């Protein structure tokens, strides 16, 4: 399918931004279709359908109060007074101070210095907000977002920030990964149970993305972003950017990545391990090894004595493989993707895995 049938993606720029983010999220390890759909639906809402990379802080008095009722003691009269400020820059600073400053901003966003409320206003697809969030996100991505907060509004950085935010804040709550209400609450309020602004839109977005992913949109998007770099559409907030290299993978390879992630996540959840780049690398290294050994699925996984053992059990045969856990964690996911793409181009040949007969009624035990 050429374009996704997603509500409110009306312009080519919106669709290009959405597709670039989809590819980045998938190649960064968000591979479960329902979670990927939830991620895209949430980010679509936060970015006003991929039209906004920086919060403009332009509100009417009524809208300001409706969105931030009682924030730092805000009243309807106070909101209207702020909206009546004639100078646009002064008005934006006043809005920022009211909704992101004061005691609420100190406690919730780490805005402890004068001017923080405006300096660290919402940027990027996920609308990263507050000194503490900028401080936390920057080092993970190799960006100095405290000294240069404007970098968060760069399209490519916005993609990476959104993915990292999701992994840090939503993925640790396993049920929130596929639940629009819980994910929206975490994004809006920092935890489960808070009021979710725009919940019907978030739910509708996620449902539309899930439907499109189930109809093959992801595979089509990956084909449109081949291994050679392509230039992203020029954005008014930054210079034209290069999309990160992606890879045209076969359905078999895509399935191996998805099933590898399911197994690795199950192990991480069982041991309450936070998701990190090493686990991302492991997902892709296992999938690549399974692809090289001729497996078409990964149904079981076990980690023992520094080795990752994985297997495909189809009811009749157990096909196994293994690799060093430390090596897997330290192998860049992009290198694994490159090798998988190369394997997809080679003619089919005999596999190197071991095949152990097993009765159809039996299923091997390969859990930690």
Tab-separated table of C-alpha atoms in Angstrom:
chain	number	residue	atom	x	y	z
A	1	UNK	CA	0.000	0.000	0.000
A	2	UNK	CA	1.383	3.376	-1.049
A	3	UNK	CA	0.005	5.529	1.766
A	4	UNK	CA	-1.491	4.665	5.134
A	5	UNK	CA	-5.221	5.128	5.571
A	6	UNK	CA	-4.778	7.102	8.790
A	7	UNK	CA	-7.180	9.890	9.802
A	8	UNK	CA	-5.819	13.446	9.632
A	9	UNK	CA	-2.632	12.661	7.680
A	10	UNK	CA	-3.683	14.963	4.865
A	11	UNK	CA	-0.414	16.299	3.472
A	12	UNK	CA	2.565	14.578	1.900
A	13	UNK	CA	4.840	16.046	4.581
A	14	UNK	CA	2.704	14.525	7.349
A	15	UNK	CA	2.778	11.123	5.674
A	16	UNK	CA	6.536	11.289	5.077
A	17	UNK	CA	7.215	12.245	8.683
A	18	UNK	CA	4.951	9.469	9.954
A	19	UNK	CA	6.558	6.849	7.734
A	20	UNK	CA	10.101	7.884	8.668
A	21	UNK	CA	9.187	7.608	12.353
A	22	UNK	CA	7.521	4.226	11.801
A	23	UNK	CA	10.663	2.821	10.169
A	24	UNK	CA	12.922	4.268	12.875
A	25	UNK	CA	10.729	2.866	15.667
A	26	UNK	CA	10.617	-0.586	14.100
A	27	UNK	CA	14.355	-0.763	13.480
A	28	UNK	CA	14.939	0.483	17.037
A	29	UNK	CA	13.153	-2.530	18.466
A	30	UNK	CA	9.458	-1.621	18.686
A	31	UNK	CA	8.392	-4.550	16.528
A	32	UNK	CA	5.215	-5.944	18.074
A	33	UNK	CA	2.435	-4.716	15.730
A	34	UNK	CA	0.045	-3.710	18.515
A	35	UNK	CA	2.736	-1.864	20.447
A	36	UNK	CA	4.011	-0.181	17.293
A	37	UNK	CA	0.456	0.926	16.472
A	38	UNK	CA	-0.015	2.303	19.988
A	39	UNK	CA	3.306	4.152	19.786
A	40	UNK	CA	2.422	5.724	16.446
A	41	UNK	CA	-1.068	6.669	17.621
A	42	UNK	CA	0.232	8.352	20.761
A	43	UNK	CA	2.957	10.269	18.937
A	44	UNK	CA	0.522	11.307	16.216
A	45	UNK	CA	-1.686	12.898	18.859
A	46	UNK	CA	1.197	14.554	20.716
A	47	UNK	CA	2.566	16.104	17.515
A	48	UNK	CA	-0.817	17.244	16.200
A	49	UNK	CA	-0.783	14.680	13.408
A	50	UNK	CA	2.938	15.124	12.696
A	51	UNK	CA	2.591	18.845	12.009
A	52	UNK	CA	4.302	20.146	15.159
A	53	UNK	CA	7.912	19.773	16.242
A	54	UNK	CA	7.879	22.698	18.672
A	55	UNK	CA	5.163	23.906	21.017
A	56	UNK	CA	3.987	27.373	19.970
A	57	UNK	CA	2.281	28.264	23.286
A	58	UNK	CA	-0.424	30.261	21.496
A	59	UNK	CA	-3.696	29.840	23.389
A	60	UNK	CA	-6.925	31.711	23.699
A	61	UNK	CA	-7.938	32.344	27.288
A	62	UNK	CA	-10.658	29.681	27.253
A	63	UNK	CA	-8.431	27.091	25.599
A	64	UNK	CA	-5.586	27.744	28.032
A	65	UNK	CA	-7.877	27.117	30.989
A	66	UNK	CA	-9.517	24.068	29.395
A	67	UNK	CA	-6.148	22.401	28.763
A	68	UNK	CA	-4.482	23.401	32.049
A	69	UNK	CA	-7.292	23.993	34.565
A	70	UNK	CA	-6.020	25.229	37.939
A	71	UNK	CA	-2.373	24.635	36.946
A	72	UNK	CA	-0.337	26.704	39.403
A	73	UNK	CA	-3.593	28.280	40.589
A	74	UNK	CA	-4.773	29.210	37.094
A	75	UNK	CA	-8.295	30.647	36.949
A	76	UNK	CA	-10.434	31.492	33.931
A	77	UNK	CA	-9.850	35.156	34.615
A	78	UNK	CA	-6.111	34.621	34.903
A	79	UNK	CA	-6.032	32.640	31.659
A	80	UNK	CA	-7.854	35.415	29.838
A	81	UNK	CA	-5.490	37.991	31.293
A	82	UNK	CA	-2.506	36.070	29.891
A	83	UNK	CA	-4.210	35.704	26.502
A	84	UNK	CA	-4.756	39.474	26.405
A	85	UNK	CA	-1.016	40.240	26.520
A	86	UNK	CA	-0.402	41.977	23.196
A	87	UNK	CA	3.268	41.186	22.630
A	88	UNK	CA	3.463	37.639	21.253
A	89	UNK	CA	6.835	36.736	22.790
A	90	UNK	CA	5.852	38.111	26.182
A	91	UNK	CA	2.562	36.209	25.994
A	92	UNK	CA	4.315	32.924	25.148
A	93	UNK	CA	6.699	33.349	28.075
A	94	UNK	CA	3.758	34.051	30.382
A	95	UNK	CA	1.932	30.926	29.198
A	96	UNK	CA	5.048	28.801	29.694
A	97	UNK	CA	5.617	30.151	33.195
A	98	UNK	CA	2.006	29.503	34.159
A	99	UNK	CA	1.802	25.919	32.915
A	100	UNK	CA	5.409	24.687	33.222
A	101	UNK	CA	6.846	26.944	35.921
A	102	UNK	CA	6.138	27.595	39.579
A	103	UNK	CA	5.971	24.849	42.166
A	104	UNK	CA	4.310	22.476	39.722
A	105	UNK	CA	7.149	22.911	37.231
A	106	UNK	CA	9.802	22.380	39.894
A	107	UNK	CA	8.220	19.196	41.190
A	108	UNK	CA	7.009	17.715	37.922
A	109	UNK	CA	9.513	18.893	35.330
A	110	UNK	CA	12.643	19.889	37.209
A	111	UNK	CA	12.311	23.504	36.067
A	112	UNK	CA	14.376	25.052	38.845
A	113	UNK	CA	16.009	28.023	37.134
A	114	UNK	CA	14.561	31.271	35.843
A	115	UNK	CA	13.370	30.900	32.267
A	116	UNK	CA	13.321	27.086	32.325
A	117	UNK	CA	9.590	26.936	31.636
A	118	UNK	CA	9.976	28.581	28.225
A	119	UNK	CA	13.452	27.255	27.394
A	120	UNK	CA	12.406	23.647	27.924
A	121	UNK	CA	8.940	23.879	26.368
A	122	UNK	CA	7.561	20.971	24.376
A	123	UNK	CA	9.655	19.887	21.396
A	124	UNK	CA	9.855	16.896	19.105
A	125	UNK	CA	7.163	14.392	18.209
A	126	UNK	CA	6.674	13.346	21.832
A	127	UNK	CA	6.754	16.995	22.975
A	128	UNK	CA	9.667	16.556	25.370
A	129	UNK	CA	9.085	19.086	28.165
A	130	UNK	CA	11.002	20.257	31.231
A	131	UNK	CA	14.642	20.548	32.262
A	132	UNK	CA	14.700	17.103	33.872
A	133	UNK	CA	13.458	15.371	30.703
A	134	UNK	CA	15.919	17.253	28.490
A	135	UNK	CA	18.722	16.448	30.944
A	136	UNK	CA	17.789	12.765	31.060
A	137	UNK	CA	17.282	12.251	27.320
A	138	UNK	CA	20.326	14.056	25.954
A	139	UNK	CA	23.170	11.768	27.109
A	140	UNK	CA	21.329	8.643	25.942
A	141	UNK	CA	21.256	10.034	22.415
A	142	UNK	CA	24.596	11.825	22.386
A	143	UNK	CA	22.917	15.247	22.372
A	144	UNK	CA	23.501	18.253	24.630
A	145	UNK	CA	19.840	19.154	24.994
A	146	UNK	CA	20.398	21.326	28.058
A	147	UNK	CA	22.721	23.772	26.299
A	148	UNK	CA	20.992	23.329	22.940
A	149	UNK	CA	17.334	22.468	23.589
A	150	UNK	CA	16.459	23.431	20.008
A	151	UNK	CA	18.057	20.159	18.861
A	152	UNK	CA	14.982	18.327	20.131
A	153	UNK	CA	12.956	19.940	17.320
A	154	UNK	CA	15.223	18.493	14.624
A	155	UNK	CA	13.202	15.852	12.736
A	156	UNK	CA	15.722	13.030	12.997
A	157	UNK	CA	16.411	13.801	16.653
A	158	UNK	CA	12.662	13.967	17.283
A	159	UNK	CA	12.319	10.407	15.989
A	160	UNK	CA	15.065	9.113	18.278
A	161	UNK	CA	13.768	11.043	21.290
A	162	UNK	CA	10.253	9.667	20.831
A	163	UNK	CA	11.518	6.089	20.628
A	164	UNK	CA	13.822	6.526	23.633
A	165	UNK	CA	11.062	8.144	25.687
A	166	UNK	CA	8.747	5.230	24.907
A	167	UNK	CA	11.356	2.669	25.912
A	168	UNK	CA	12.218	4.486	29.138
A	169	UNK	CA	8.710	5.328	30.293
A	170	UNK	CA	6.074	3.168	28.599
A	171	UNK	CA	7.757	-0.180	27.983
A	172	UNK	CA	8.601	-0.816	31.663
A	173	UNK	CA	4.820	-1.009	32.260
A	174	UNK	CA	4.183	-4.085	30.174
A	175	UNK	CA	0.414	-3.651	29.883
A	176	UNK	CA	0.843	-0.038	28.709
A	177	UNK	CA	2.715	-1.072	25.583
A	178	UNK	CA	-0.522	-1.990	23.826
A	179	UNK	CA	-3.032	-0.042	25.940
A	180	UNK	CA	-3.782	3.450	24.629
A	181	UNK	CA	-5.266	4.606	27.934
A	182	UNK	CA	-2.304	3.543	30.052
A	183	UNK	CA	0.307	4.773	27.581
A	184	UNK	CA	-1.516	8.086	27.243
A	185	UNK	CA	-1.638	8.469	31.013
A	186	UNK	CA	2.107	7.878	31.313
A	187	UNK	CA	2.831	10.413	28.567
A	188	UNK	CA	0.376	12.998	29.944
A	189	UNK	CA	0.892	12.629	33.678
A	190	UNK	CA	3.969	10.489	34.247
A	191	UNK	CA	2.063	7.499	35.612
A	192	UNK	CA	-0.927	5.182	35.347
A	193	UNK	CA	-4.340	6.472	36.357
A	194	UNK	CA	-4.036	10.128	35.441
A	195	UNK	CA	-6.402	12.009	33.171
A	196	UNK	CA	-5.585	11.388	29.513
A	197	UNK	CA	-6.151	14.384	27.268
A	198	UNK	CA	-7.432	13.413	23.830
A	199	UNK	CA	-8.020	9.762	24.717
A	200	UNK	CA	-10.613	9.089	21.968
A	201	UNK	CA	-8.195	10.457	19.355
A	202	UNK	CA	-5.314	8.381	20.724
A	203	UNK	CA	-7.444	5.241	20.632
A	204	UNK	CA	-8.700	5.945	17.111
A	205	UNK	CA	-5.164	6.642	15.897
A	206	UNK	CA	-3.824	3.408	17.394
A	207	UNK	CA	-6.664	1.378	15.879
A	208	UNK	CA	-6.054	2.901	12.448
A	209	UNK	CA	-2.325	2.212	12.629
A	210	UNK	CA	-2.917	-1.383	13.727
A	211	UNK	CA	-5.277	-1.940	10.808
A	212	UNK	CA	-2.741	-0.536	8.342
A	213	UNK	CA	0.127	-2.546	9.800
A	214	UNK	CA	-1.957	-5.705	9.502
A	215	UNK	CA	-2.480	-4.894	5.826
A	216	UNK	CA	1.233	-4.760	5.045
A	217	UNK	CA	2.016	-1.064	5.385
A	218	UNK	CA	5.183	-1.669	7.417
A	219	UNK	CA	6.647	-3.980	4.780
A	220	UNK	CA	5.854	-1.416	2.081
A	221	UNK	CA	7.423	1.370	4.155
A	222	UNK	CA	10.613	-0.635	4.681
A	223	UNK	CA	10.897	-1.190	0.933
A	224	UNK	CA	10.614	2.541	0.355
A	225	UNK	CA	13.565	3.092	2.711
A	226	UNK	CA	16.263	0.823	1.254
A	227	UNK	CA	19.755	0.355	2.627
A	228	UNK	CA	21.087	3.329	0.647
A	229	UNK	CA	20.363	6.553	2.487
A	230	UNK	CA	17.577	8.757	1.196
A	231	UNK	CA	17.049	12.428	1.855
A	232	UNK	CA	14.187	13.350	4.146
A	233	UNK	CA	11.773	16.062	3.066
A	234	UNK	CA	12.994	19.522	4.028
A	235	UNK	CA	11.525	20.710	7.291
A	236	UNK	CA	11.052	24.388	8.210
A	237	UNK	CA	12.690	23.804	11.586
A	238	UNK	CA	15.899	22.263	10.294
A	239	UNK	CA	18.060	21.616	7.265
A	240	UNK	CA	17.233	18.631	5.040
A	241	UNK	CA	18.306	15.492	6.860
A	242	UNK	CA	19.439	12.016	5.944
A	243	UNK	CA	17.238	9.214	7.195
A	244	UNK	CA	19.129	6.534	9.081
A	245	UNK	CA	20.053	3.550	6.886
A	246	UNK	CA	17.329	0.940	6.835
A	247	UNK	CA	17.111	-2.465	5.295
A	248	UNK	CA	14.777	-4.221	2.924
A	249	UNK	CA	14.047	-7.478	4.704
A	250	UNK	CA	12.084	-10.543	3.713
A	251	UNK	CA	8.910	-11.525	5.599
A	252	UNK	CA	10.923	-14.393	7.120
A	253	UNK	CA	13.512	-12.006	8.562
A	254	UNK	CA	10.855	-9.600	9.829
A	255	UNK	CA	9.107	-12.478	11.591
A	256	UNK	CA	12.354	-13.633	13.190
A	257	UNK	CA	12.996	-10.138	14.576
A	258	UNK	CA	9.482	-9.925	15.985
A	259	UNK	CA	9.615	-13.358	17.608
A	260	UNK	CA	13.138	-12.787	18.917
A	261	UNK	CA	11.971	-9.587	20.600
A	262	UNK	CA	9.008	-11.374	22.158
A	263	UNK	CA	11.329	-13.972	23.685
A	264	UNK	CA	13.932	-11.450	24.877
A	265	UNK	CA	11.243	-9.210	26.364
A	266	UNK	CA	9.709	-12.169	28.197
A	267	UNK	CA	13.078	-12.935	29.795
A	268	UNK	CA	13.698	-9.264	30.624
A	269	UNK	CA	10.235	-8.905	32.158
A	270	UNK	CA	10.656	-12.082	34.183
A	271	UNK	CA	13.831	-10.720	35.739
A	272	UNK	CA	12.622	-7.093	35.883
A	273	UNK	CA	15.414	-5.903	33.618
A	274	UNK	CA	15.019	-2.386	32.180
A	275	UNK	CA	15.077	-2.272	28.401
A	276	UNK	CA	18.356	-0.920	27.038
A	277	UNK	CA	20.421	-0.830	23.819
A	278	UNK	CA	22.130	-4.105	24.744
A	279	UNK	CA	18.785	-5.895	24.714
A	280	UNK	CA	17.944	-4.263	21.380
A	281	UNK	CA	21.239	-5.569	20.034
A	282	UNK	CA	20.473	-9.021	21.432
A	283	UNK	CA	17.088	-9.142	19.702
A	284	UNK	CA	18.648	-8.497	16.305
A	285	UNK	CA	21.724	-10.677	16.872
A	286	UNK	CA	19.560	-13.682	17.765
A	287	UNK	CA	17.291	-13.055	14.778
A	288	UNK	CA	20.306	-12.769	12.476
A	289	UNK	CA	21.832	-15.990	13.821
A	290	UNK	CA	18.511	-17.791	13.435
A	291	UNK	CA	18.241	-16.483	9.864
A	292	UNK	CA	21.736	-17.733	9.032
A	293	UNK	CA	20.900	-21.156	10.452
A	294	UNK	CA	17.732	-21.498	8.423
A	295	UNK	CA	15.111	-21.094	11.137
A	296	UNK	CA	11.820	-19.498	10.140
A	297	UNK	CA	10.639	-18.823	13.692
A	298	UNK	CA	11.807	-18.574	17.303
A	299	UNK	CA	9.438	-20.237	19.743
A	300	UNK	CA	11.740	-20.820	22.722
A	301	UNK	CA	14.737	-19.123	24.290
A	302	UNK	CA	16.976	-19.810	27.272
A	303	UNK	CA	20.021	-18.036	28.698
A	304	UNK	CA	22.457	-20.152	30.676
A	305	UNK	CA	26.184	-19.990	31.412
A	306	UNK	CA	26.636	-16.961	29.197
A	307	UNK	CA	25.001	-18.619	26.183
A	308	UNK	CA	21.689	-17.825	24.506
A	309	UNK	CA	19.962	-20.944	23.223
A	310	UNK	CA	17.011	-20.471	20.923
A	311	UNK	CA	14.792	-22.917	19.131
A	312	UNK	CA	11.951	-23.394	16.700
A	313	UNK	CA	9.515	-26.143	17.608
A	314	UNK	CA	6.819	-26.982	15.065
A	315	UNK	CA	5.338	-29.970	16.892
A	316	UNK	CA	7.504	-32.506	15.081
A	317	UNK	CA	11.069	-31.245	15.177
A	318	UNK	CA	13.120	-29.035	17.462
A	319	UNK	CA	15.560	-26.832	15.563
A	320	UNK	CA	18.129	-25.176	17.792
A	321	UNK	CA	20.863	-22.575	17.672
A	322	UNK	CA	22.965	-20.621	20.141
A	323	UNK	CA	25.315	-17.660	20.481
A	324	UNK	CA	27.347	-15.914	23.145
A	325	UNK	CA	25.180	-13.554	25.224
A	326	UNK	CA	27.879	-10.920	25.701
A	327	UNK	CA	28.700	-10.896	22.008
A	328	UNK	CA	25.014	-10.549	21.126
A	329	UNK	CA	24.561	-7.570	23.452
A	330	UNK	CA	27.614	-5.827	21.983
A	331	UNK	CA	26.797	-6.428	18.303
A	332	UNK	CA	25.240	-3.267	16.889
A	333	UNK	CA	21.680	-3.951	15.736
A	334	UNK	CA	22.412	-2.223	12.431
A	335	UNK	CA	25.193	-4.705	11.686
A	336	UNK	CA	22.805	-7.594	12.322
A	337	UNK	CA	20.196	-5.999	10.060
A	338	UNK	CA	22.768	-5.596	7.299
A	339	UNK	CA	23.726	-9.272	7.517
A	340	UNK	CA	20.065	-10.299	7.482
A	341	UNK	CA	19.454	-8.201	4.378
A	342	UNK	CA	22.462	-9.846	2.732
A	343	UNK	CA	21.199	-13.304	3.696
A	344	UNK	CA	17.833	-12.473	2.150
A	345	UNK	CA	19.577	-11.826	-1.170
A	346	UNK	CA	21.339	-15.190	-1.239
A	347	UNK	CA	19.742	-18.262	-2.824
A	348	UNK	CA	18.158	-20.671	-0.357
A	349	UNK	CA	20.489	-23.433	0.791
A	350	UNK	CA	20.637	-26.186	3.342
A	351	UNK	CA	20.441	-24.968	6.911
A	352	UNK	CA	23.078	-25.508	9.580
A	353	UNK	CA	20.752	-25.972	12.525
A	354	UNK	CA	20.309	-29.198	14.419
A	355	UNK	CA	16.946	-30.885	14.013
A	356	UNK	CA	15.841	-33.117	16.844
A	357	UNK	CA	12.665	-35.189	16.324
A	358	UNK	CA	9.956	-34.503	18.883
A	359	UNK	CA	6.431	-35.806	19.269
A	360	UNK	CA	3.772	-33.332	18.205
A	361	UNK	CA	2.200	-33.358	21.642
A	362	UNK	CA	5.431	-32.308	23.305
A	363	UNK	CA	6.898	-28.835	23.593
A	364	UNK	CA	10.476	-28.327	24.759
A	365	UNK	CA	11.215	-26.430	27.930
A	366	UNK	CA	13.568	-23.557	27.176
A	367	UNK	CA	12.928	-20.897	29.773
A	368	UNK	CA	15.254	-19.357	32.299
